[in-house]
mmCIF file with all atom_site columns, C-alpha atoms in Angstrom:
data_model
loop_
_atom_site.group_PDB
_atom_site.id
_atom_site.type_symbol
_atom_site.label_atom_id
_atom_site.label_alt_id
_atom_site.label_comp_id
_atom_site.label_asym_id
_atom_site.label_entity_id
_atom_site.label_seq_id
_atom_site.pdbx_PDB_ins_code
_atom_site.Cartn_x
_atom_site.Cartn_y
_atom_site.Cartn_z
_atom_site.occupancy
_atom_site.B_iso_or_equiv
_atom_site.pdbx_formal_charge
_atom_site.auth_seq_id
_atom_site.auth_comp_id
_atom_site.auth_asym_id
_atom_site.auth_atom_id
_atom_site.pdbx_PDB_model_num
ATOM 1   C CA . UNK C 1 1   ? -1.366  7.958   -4.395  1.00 92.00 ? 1   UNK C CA 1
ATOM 2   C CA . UNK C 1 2   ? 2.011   5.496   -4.546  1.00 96.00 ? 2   UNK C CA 1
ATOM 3   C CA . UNK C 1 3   ? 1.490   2.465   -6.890  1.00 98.00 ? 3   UNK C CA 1
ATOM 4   C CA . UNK C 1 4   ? 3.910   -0.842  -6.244  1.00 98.00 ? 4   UNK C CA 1
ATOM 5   C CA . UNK C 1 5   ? 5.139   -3.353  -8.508  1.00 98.00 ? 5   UNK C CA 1
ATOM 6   C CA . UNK C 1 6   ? 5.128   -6.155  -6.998  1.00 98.00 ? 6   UNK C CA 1
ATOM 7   C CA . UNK C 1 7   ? 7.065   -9.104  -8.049  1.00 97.00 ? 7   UNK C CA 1
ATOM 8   C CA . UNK C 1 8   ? 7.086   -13.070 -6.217  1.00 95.00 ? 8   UNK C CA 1
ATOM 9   C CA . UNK C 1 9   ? 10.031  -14.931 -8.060  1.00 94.00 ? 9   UNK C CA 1
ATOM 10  C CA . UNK C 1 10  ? 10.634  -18.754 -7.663  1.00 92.00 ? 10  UNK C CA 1
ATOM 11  C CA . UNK C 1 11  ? 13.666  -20.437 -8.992  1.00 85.00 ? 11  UNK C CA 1
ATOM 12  C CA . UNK C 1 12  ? 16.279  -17.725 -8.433  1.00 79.00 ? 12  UNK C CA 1
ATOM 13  C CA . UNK C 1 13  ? 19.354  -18.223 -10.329 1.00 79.00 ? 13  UNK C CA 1
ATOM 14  C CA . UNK C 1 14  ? 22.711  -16.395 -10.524 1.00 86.00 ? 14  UNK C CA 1
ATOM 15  C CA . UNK C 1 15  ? 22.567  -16.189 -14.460 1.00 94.00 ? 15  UNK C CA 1
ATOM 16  C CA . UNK C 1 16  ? 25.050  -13.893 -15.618 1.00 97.00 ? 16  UNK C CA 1
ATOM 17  C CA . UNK C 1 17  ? 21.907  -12.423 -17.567 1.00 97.00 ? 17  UNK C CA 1
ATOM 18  C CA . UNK C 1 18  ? 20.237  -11.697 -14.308 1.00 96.00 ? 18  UNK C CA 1
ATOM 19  C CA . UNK C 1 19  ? 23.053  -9.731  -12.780 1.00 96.00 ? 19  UNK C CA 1
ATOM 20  C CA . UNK C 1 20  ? 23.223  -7.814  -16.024 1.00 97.00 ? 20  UNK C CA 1
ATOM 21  C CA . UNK C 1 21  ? 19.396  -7.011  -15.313 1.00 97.00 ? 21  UNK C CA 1
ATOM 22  C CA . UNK C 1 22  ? 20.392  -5.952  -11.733 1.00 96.00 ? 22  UNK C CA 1
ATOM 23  C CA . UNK C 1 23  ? 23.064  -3.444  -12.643 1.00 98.00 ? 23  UNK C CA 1
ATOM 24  C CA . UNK C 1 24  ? 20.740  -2.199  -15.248 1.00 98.00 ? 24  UNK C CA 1
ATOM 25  C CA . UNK C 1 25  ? 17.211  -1.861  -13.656 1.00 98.00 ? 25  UNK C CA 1
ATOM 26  C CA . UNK C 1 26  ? 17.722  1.228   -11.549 1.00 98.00 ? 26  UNK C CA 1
ATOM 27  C CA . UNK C 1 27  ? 18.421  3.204   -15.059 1.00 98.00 ? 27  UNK C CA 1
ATOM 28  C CA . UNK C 1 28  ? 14.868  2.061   -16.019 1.00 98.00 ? 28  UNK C CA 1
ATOM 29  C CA . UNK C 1 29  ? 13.231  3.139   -12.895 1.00 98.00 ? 29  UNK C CA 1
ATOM 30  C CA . UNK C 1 30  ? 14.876  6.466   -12.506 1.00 98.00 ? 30  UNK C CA 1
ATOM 31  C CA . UNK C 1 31  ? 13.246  8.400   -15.006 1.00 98.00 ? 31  UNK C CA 1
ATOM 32  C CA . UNK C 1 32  ? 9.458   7.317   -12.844 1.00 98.00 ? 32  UNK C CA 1
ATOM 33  C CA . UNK C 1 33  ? 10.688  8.425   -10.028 1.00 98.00 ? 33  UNK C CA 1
ATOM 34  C CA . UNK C 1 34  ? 10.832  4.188   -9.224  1.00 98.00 ? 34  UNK C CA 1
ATOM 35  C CA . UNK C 1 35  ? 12.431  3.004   -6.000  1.00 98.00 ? 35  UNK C CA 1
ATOM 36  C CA . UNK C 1 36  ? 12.987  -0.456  -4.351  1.00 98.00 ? 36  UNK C CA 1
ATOM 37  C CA . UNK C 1 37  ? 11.164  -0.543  -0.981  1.00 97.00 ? 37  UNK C CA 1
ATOM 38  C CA . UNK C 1 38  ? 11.616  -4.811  -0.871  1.00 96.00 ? 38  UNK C CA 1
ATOM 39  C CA . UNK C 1 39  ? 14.894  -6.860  -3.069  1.00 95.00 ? 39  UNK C CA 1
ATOM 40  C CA . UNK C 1 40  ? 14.476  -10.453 -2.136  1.00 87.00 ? 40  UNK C CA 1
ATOM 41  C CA . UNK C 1 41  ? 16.058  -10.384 0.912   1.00 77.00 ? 41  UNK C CA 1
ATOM 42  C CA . UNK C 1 42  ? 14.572  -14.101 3.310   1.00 81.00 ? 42  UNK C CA 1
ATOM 43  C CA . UNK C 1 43  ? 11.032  -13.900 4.866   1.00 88.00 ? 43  UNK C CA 1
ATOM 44  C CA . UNK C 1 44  ? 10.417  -14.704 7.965   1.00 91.00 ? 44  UNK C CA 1
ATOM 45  C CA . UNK C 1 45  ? 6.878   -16.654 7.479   1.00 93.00 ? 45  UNK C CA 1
ATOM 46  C CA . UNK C 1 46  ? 4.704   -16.366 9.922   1.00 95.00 ? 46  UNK C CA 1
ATOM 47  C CA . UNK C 1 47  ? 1.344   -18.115 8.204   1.00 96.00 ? 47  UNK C CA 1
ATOM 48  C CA . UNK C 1 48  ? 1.128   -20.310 5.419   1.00 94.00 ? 48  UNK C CA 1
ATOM 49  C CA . UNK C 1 49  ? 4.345   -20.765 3.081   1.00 91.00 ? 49  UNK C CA 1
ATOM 50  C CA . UNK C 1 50  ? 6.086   -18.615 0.760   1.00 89.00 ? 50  UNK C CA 1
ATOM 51  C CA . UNK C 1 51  ? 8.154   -20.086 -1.974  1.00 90.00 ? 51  UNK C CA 1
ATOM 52  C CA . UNK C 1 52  ? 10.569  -18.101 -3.240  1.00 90.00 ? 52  UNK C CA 1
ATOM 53  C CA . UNK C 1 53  ? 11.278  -14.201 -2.672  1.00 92.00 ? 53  UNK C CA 1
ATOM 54  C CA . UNK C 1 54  ? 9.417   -10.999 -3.238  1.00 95.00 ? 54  UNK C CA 1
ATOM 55  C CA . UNK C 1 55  ? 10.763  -7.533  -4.967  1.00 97.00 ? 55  UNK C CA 1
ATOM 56  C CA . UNK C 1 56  ? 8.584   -4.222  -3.952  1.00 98.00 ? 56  UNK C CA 1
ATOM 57  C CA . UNK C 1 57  ? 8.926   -1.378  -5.670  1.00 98.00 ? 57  UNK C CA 1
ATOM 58  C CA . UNK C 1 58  ? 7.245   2.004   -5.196  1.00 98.00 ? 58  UNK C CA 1
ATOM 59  C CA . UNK C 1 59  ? 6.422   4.293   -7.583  1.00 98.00 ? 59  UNK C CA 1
ATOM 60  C CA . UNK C 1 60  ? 4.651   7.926   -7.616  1.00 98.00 ? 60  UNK C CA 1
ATOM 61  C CA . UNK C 1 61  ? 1.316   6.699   -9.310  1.00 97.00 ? 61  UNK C CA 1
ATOM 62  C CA . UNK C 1 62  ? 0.025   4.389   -10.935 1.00 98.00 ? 62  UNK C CA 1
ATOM 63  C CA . UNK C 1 63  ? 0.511   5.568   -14.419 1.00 98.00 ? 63  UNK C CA 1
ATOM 64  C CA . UNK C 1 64  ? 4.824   5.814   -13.709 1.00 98.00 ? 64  UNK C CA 1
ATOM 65  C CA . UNK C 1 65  ? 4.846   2.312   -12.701 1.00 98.00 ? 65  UNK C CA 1
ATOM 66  C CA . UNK C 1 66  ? 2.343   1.708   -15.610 1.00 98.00 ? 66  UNK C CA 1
ATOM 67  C CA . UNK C 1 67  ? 4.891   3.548   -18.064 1.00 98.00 ? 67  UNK C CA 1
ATOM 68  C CA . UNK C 1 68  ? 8.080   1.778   -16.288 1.00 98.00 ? 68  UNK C CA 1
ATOM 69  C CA . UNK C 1 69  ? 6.700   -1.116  -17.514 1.00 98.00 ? 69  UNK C CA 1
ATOM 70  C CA . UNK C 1 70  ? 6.265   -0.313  -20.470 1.00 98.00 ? 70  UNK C CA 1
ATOM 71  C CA . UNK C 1 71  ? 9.184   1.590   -21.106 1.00 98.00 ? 71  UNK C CA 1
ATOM 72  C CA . UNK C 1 72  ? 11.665  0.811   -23.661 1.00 98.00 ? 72  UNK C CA 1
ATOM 73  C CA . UNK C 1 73  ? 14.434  0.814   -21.259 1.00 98.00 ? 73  UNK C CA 1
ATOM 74  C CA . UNK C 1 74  ? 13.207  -1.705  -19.386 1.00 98.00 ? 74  UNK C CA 1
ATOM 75  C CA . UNK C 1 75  ? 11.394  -3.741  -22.043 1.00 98.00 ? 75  UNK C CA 1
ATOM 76  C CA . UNK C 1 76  ? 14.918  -4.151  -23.377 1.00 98.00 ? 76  UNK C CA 1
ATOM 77  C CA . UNK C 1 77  ? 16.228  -5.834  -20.100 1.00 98.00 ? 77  UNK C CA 1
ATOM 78  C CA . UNK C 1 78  ? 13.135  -7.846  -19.243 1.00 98.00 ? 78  UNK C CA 1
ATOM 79  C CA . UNK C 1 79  ? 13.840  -10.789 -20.975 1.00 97.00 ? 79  UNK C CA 1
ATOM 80  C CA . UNK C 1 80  ? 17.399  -10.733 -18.794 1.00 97.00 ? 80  UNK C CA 1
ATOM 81  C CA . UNK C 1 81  ? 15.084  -11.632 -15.890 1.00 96.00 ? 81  UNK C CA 1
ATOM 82  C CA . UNK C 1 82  ? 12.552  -13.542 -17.168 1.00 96.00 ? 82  UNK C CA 1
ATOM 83  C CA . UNK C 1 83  ? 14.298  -16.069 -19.294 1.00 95.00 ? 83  UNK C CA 1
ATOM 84  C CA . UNK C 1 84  ? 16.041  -17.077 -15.901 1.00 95.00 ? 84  UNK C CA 1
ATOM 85  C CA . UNK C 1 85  ? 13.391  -16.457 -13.019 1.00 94.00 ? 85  UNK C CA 1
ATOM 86  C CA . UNK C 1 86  ? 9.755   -17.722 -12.785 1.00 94.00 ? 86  UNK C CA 1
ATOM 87  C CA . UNK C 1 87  ? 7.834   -15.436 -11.395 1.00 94.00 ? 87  UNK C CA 1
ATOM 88  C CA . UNK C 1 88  ? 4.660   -13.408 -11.439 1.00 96.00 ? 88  UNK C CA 1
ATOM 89  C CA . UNK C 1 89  ? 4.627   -9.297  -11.622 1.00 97.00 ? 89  UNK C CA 1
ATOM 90  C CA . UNK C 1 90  ? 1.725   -7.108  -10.225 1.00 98.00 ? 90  UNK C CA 1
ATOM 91  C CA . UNK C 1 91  ? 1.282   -3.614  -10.680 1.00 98.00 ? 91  UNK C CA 1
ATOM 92  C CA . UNK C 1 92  ? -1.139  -2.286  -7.933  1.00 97.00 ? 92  UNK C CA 1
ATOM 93  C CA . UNK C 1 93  ? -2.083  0.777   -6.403  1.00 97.00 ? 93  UNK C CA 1
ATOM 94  C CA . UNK C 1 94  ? -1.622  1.534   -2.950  1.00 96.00 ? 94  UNK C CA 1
ATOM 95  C CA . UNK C 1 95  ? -4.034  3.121   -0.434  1.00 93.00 ? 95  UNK C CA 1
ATOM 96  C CA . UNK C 1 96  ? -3.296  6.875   1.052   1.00 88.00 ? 96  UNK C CA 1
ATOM 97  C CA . UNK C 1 97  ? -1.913  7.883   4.702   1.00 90.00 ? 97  UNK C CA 1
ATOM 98  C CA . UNK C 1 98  ? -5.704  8.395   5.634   1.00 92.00 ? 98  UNK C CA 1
ATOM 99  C CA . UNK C 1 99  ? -6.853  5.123   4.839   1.00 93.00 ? 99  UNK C CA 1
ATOM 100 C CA . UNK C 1 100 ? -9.113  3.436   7.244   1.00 95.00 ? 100 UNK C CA 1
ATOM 101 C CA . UNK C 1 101 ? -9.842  -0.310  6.947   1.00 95.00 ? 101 UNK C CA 1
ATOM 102 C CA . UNK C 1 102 ? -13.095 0.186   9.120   1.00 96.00 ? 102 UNK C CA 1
ATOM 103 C CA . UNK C 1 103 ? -14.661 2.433   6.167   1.00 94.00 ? 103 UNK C CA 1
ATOM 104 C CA . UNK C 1 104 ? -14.017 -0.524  3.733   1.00 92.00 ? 104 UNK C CA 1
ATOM 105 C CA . UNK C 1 105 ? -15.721 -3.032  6.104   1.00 95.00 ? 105 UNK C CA 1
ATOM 106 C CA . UNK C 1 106 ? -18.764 -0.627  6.330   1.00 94.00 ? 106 UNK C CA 1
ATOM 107 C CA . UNK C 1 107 ? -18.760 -0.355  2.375   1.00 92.00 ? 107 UNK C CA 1
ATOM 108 C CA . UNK C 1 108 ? -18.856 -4.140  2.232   1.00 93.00 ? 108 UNK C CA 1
ATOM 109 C CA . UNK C 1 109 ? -21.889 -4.692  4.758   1.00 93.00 ? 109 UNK C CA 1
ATOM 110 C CA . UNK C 1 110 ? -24.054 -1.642  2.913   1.00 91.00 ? 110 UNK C CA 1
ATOM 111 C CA . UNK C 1 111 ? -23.277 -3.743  -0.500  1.00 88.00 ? 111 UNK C CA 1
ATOM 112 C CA . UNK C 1 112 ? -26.449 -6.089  -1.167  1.00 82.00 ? 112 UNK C CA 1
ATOM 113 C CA . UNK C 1 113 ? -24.041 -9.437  -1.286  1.00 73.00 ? 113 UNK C CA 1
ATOM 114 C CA . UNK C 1 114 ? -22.731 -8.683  2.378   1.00 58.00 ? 114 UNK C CA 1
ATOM 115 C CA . UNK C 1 115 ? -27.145 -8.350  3.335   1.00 57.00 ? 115 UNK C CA 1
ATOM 116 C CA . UNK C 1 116 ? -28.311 -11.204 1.549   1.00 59.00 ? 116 UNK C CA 1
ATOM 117 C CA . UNK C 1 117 ? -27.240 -14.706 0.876   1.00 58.00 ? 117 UNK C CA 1
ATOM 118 C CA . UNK C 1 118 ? -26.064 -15.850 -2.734  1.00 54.00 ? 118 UNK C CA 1
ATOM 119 C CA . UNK C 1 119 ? -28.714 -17.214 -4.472  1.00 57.00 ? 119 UNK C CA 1
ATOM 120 C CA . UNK C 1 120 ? -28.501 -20.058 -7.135  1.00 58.00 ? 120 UNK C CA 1
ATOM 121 C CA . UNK C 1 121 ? -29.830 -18.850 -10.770 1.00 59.00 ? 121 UNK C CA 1
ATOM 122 C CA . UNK C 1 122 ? -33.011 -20.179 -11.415 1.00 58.00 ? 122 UNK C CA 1
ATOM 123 C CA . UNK C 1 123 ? -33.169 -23.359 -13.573 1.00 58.00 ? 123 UNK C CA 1
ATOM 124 C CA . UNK C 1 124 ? -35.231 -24.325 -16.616 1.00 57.00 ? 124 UNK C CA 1
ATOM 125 C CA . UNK C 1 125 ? -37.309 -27.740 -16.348 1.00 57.00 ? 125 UNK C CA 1
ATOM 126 C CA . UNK C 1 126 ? -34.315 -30.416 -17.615 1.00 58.00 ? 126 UNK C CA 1
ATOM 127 C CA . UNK C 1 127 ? -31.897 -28.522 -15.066 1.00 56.00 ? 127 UNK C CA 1
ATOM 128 C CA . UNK C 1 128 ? -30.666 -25.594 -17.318 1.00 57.00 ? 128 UNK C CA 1
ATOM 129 C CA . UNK C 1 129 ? -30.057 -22.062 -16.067 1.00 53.00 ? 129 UNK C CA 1
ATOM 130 C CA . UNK C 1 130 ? -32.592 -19.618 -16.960 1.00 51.00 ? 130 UNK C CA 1
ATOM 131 C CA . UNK C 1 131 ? -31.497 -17.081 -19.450 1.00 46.00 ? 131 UNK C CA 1
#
């Protein structure tokens, strides 16, 4: 199943570092069969607001974009980024060609929090939680 990394940066600069980072990223994503599906290019925002840009990229599994990470290639070009863009990096795993949305909602209504209302924990006399 493809796992993303996921990236939202804020601040963008043209730091000499981060073009550095740019012409050496791919190297680091090659050998996880990594490949950029988004690269900051404008949003067009259709609900809410979106500050900055986003950066997508798709890997096999989760464990490549896990290792990726992790790599030493890219832990050695990190800082290139990160010293120079705020931002926030998710790795996440995707859902297959079969996936369904309806099966999820069922899932959630058979769970017992979808059936029944939250309930406060009980309290002790002097307003404390129960234990």
């Amino acid at each position: 199943m493809p796992a993303y990394g996921f990236a939202h940066l804020r601040g963008r600069r043209n730091h000499p570092d981060v073009i550095e980072y740019l012409h050496r990223i791919q190297a680091t994503l090659d050998p996880f069969a990594g490949r950029f599906v988004i690269h900051g290019p404008p949003a067009e925002v259709v609900e809410g607001s979106w500050p900055g840009s986003m950066v997508l990229i798709e890997f096999p599994g989760l464990a490549e974009a896990r290792a990726w990470y992790d790599s030493p290639a890219y832990r050695a070009i990190v800082r290139l980024r990160t010293d120079h863009i705020e931002g926030d990096l998710l790795l996440i795993e995707g859902v297959g060609p079969d996936y369904d949305p309806r099966r999820r909602a069922q899932a959630l209504q058979a769970a017992p929090s979808a059936r029944e209302p939250a309930r406060e924990p009980a309290r002790e006399p002097g307003g404390e939680r129960a234990r």
